[in-house]
XYZ file of N, CA and C in Angstrom:
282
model
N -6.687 -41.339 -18.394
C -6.055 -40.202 -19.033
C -5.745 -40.547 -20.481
N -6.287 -39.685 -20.814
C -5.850 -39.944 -22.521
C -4.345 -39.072 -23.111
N -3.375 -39.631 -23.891
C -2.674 -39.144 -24.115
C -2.152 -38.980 -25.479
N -2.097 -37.696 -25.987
C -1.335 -38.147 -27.766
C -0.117 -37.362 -27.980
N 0.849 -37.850 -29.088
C 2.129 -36.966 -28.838
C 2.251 -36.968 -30.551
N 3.557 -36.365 -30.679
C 3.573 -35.898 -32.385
C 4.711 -35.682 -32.365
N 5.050 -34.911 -33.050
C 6.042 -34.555 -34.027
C 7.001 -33.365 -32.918
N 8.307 -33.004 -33.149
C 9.712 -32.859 -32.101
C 8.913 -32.502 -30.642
N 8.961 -33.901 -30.011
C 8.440 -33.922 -28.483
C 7.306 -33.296 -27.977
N 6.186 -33.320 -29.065
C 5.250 -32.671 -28.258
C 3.934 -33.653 -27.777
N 3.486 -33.386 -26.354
C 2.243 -34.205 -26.393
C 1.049 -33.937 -25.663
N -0.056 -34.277 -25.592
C -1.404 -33.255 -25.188
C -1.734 -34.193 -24.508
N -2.250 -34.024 -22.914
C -3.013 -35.165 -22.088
C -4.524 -34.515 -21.683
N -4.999 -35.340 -21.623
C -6.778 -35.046 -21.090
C -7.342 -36.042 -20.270
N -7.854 -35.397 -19.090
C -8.732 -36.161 -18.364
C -10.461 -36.694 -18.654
N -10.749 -35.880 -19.796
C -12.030 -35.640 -20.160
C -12.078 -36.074 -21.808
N -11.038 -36.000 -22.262
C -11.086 -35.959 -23.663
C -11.731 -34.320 -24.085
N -11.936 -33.513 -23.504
C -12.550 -32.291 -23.756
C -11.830 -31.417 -23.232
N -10.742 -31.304 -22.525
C -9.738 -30.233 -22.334
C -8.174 -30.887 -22.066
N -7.782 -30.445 -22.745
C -6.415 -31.010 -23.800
C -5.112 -29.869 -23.065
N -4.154 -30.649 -22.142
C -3.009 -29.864 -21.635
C -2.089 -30.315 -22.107
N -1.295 -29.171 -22.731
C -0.039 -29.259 -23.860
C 1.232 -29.630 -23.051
N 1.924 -30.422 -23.280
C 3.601 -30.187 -22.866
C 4.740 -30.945 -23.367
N 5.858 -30.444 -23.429
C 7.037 -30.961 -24.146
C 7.591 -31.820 -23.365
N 7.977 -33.024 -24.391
C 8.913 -34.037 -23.761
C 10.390 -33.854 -23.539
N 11.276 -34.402 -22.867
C 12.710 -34.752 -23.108
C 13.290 -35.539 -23.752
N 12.514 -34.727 -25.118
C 12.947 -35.296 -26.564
C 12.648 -34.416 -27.890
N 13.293 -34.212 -28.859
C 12.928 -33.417 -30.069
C 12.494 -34.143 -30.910
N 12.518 -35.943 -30.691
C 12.006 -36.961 -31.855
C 10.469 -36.763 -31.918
N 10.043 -37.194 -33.295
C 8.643 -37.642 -33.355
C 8.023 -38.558 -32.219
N 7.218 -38.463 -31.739
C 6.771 -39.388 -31.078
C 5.785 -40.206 -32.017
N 5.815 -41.794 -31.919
C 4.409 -42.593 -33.138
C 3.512 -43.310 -32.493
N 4.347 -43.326 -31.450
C 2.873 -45.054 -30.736
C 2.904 -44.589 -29.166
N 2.042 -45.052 -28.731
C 1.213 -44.871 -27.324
C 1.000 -45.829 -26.877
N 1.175 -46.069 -25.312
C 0.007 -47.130 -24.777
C 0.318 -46.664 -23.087
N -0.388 -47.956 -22.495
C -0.860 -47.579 -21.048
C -1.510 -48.927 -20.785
N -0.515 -49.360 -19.787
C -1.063 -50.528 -19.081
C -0.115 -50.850 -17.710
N -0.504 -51.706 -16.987
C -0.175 -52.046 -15.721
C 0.744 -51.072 -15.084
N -0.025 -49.647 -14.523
C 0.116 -48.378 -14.100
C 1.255 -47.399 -14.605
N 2.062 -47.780 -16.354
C 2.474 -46.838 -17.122
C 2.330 -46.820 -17.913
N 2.146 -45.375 -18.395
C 2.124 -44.933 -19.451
C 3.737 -44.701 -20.530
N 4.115 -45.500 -22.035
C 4.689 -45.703 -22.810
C 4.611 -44.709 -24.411
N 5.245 -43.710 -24.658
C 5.146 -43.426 -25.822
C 6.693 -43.946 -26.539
N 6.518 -44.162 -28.053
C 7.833 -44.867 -28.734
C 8.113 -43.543 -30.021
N 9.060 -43.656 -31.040
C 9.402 -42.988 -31.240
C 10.177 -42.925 -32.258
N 11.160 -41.957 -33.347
C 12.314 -41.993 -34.056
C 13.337 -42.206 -33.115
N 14.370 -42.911 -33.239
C 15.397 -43.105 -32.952
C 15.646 -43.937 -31.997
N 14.182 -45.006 -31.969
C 14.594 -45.744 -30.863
C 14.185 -44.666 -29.433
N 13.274 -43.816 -29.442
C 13.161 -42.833 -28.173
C 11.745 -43.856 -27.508
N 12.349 -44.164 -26.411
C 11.348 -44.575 -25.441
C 10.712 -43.458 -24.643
N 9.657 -43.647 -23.791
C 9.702 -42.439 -23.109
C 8.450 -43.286 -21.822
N 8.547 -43.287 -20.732
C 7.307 -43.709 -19.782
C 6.772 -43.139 -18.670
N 5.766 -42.491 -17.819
C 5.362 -42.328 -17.352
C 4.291 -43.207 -16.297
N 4.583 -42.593 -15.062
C 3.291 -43.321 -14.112
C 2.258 -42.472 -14.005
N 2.240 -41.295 -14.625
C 1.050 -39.586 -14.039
C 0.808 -39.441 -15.547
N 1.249 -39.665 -16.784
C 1.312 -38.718 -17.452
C 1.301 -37.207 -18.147
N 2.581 -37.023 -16.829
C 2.854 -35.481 -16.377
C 4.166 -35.656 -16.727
N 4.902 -36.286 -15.726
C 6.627 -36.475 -15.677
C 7.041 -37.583 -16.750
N 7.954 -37.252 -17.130
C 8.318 -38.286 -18.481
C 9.723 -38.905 -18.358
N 10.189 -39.552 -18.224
C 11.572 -40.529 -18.662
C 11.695 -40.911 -19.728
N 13.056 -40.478 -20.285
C 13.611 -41.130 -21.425
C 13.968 -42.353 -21.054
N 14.018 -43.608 -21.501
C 14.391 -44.765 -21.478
C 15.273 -45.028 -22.395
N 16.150 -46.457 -21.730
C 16.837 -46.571 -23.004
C 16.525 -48.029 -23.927
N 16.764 -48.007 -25.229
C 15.601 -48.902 -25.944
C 16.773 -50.360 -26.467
N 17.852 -49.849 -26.620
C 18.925 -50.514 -27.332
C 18.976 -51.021 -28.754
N 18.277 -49.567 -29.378
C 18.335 -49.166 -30.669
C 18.098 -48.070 -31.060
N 18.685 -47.756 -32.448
C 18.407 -46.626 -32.939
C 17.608 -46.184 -34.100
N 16.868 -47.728 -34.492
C 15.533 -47.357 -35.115
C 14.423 -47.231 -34.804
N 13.964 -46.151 -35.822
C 12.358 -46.098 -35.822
C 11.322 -46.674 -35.187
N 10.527 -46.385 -34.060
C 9.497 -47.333 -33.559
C 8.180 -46.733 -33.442
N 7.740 -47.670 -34.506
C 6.301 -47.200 -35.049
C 5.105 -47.235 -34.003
N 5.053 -47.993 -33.277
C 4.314 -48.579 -32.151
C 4.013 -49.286 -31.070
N 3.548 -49.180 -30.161
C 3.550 -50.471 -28.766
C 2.274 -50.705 -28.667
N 2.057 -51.692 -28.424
C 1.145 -52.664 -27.679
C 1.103 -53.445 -26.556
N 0.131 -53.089 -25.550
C 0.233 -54.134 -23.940
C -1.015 -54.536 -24.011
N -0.342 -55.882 -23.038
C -1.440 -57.083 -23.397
C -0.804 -58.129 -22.511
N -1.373 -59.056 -21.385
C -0.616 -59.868 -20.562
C 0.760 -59.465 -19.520
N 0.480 -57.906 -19.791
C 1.612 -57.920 -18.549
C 3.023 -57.460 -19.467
N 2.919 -57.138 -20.773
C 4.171 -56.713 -21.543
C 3.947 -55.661 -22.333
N 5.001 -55.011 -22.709
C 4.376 -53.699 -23.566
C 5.766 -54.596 -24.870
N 5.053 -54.566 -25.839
C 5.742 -54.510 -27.294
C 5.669 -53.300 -28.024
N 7.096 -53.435 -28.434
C 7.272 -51.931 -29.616
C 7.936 -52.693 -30.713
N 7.020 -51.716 -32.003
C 7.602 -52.287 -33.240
C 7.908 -50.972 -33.986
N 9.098 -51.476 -34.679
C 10.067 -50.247 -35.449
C 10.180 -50.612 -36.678
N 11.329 -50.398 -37.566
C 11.894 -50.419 -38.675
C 12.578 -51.578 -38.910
N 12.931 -51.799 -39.682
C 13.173 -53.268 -40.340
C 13.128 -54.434 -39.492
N 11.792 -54.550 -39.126
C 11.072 -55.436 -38.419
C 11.931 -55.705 -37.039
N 12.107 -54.566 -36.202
C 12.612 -54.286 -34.612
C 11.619 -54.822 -33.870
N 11.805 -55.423 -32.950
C 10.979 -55.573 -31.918
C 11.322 -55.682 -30.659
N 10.968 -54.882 -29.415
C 11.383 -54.340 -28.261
C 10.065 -54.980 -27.334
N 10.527 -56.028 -26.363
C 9.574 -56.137 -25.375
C 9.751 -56.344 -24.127
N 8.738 -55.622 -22.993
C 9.280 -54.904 -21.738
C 8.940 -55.275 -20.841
N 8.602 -55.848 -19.533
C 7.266 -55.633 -18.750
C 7.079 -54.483 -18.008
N 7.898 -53.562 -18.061
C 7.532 -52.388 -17.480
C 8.288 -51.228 -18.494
């Protein structure tokens, strides 16, 4: 499943990459970074907004234990890293 999100909580999933289903998060932040590994799906965010999924249907807010900016995540070995604003770094295994 491919997934992209944007600007106050919005994000589009596709099974095909060729038909694109819209829906709002439980969140009004930007969403910036994406990922998907060891069966969830992770978008990051302004304000420190986590957000994860196992379907990328149903969404959870998480909590990040910050309130900056996070530009992006990356998984790799079993961890998801998020990087923010003045060099934040958040890392998870789930």
């Amino acid at each position: 499943t491919w997934v992209v999100a944007g600007d106050q909580g919005v994000v589009y999933t596709s099974t095909d990459s060729a038909n694109w289903f819209f829906q709002f998060l439980p969140t009004s932040r930007t969403i910036r970074g994406a990922a998907h590994g060891g069966g969830t799906y992770v978008l990051v965010g302004d304000d420190g907004r986590i957000l994860t999924s196992t379907n990328a249907g149903a969404w959870a807010l998480e909590t990040s234990g910050t309130e900056l900016d996070l530009y992006d995540v990356v998984h790799a070995e079993g961890q998801f890293v998020a990087v923010g604003a003045s060099g934040d770094v958040r890392t998870s295994p789930d």
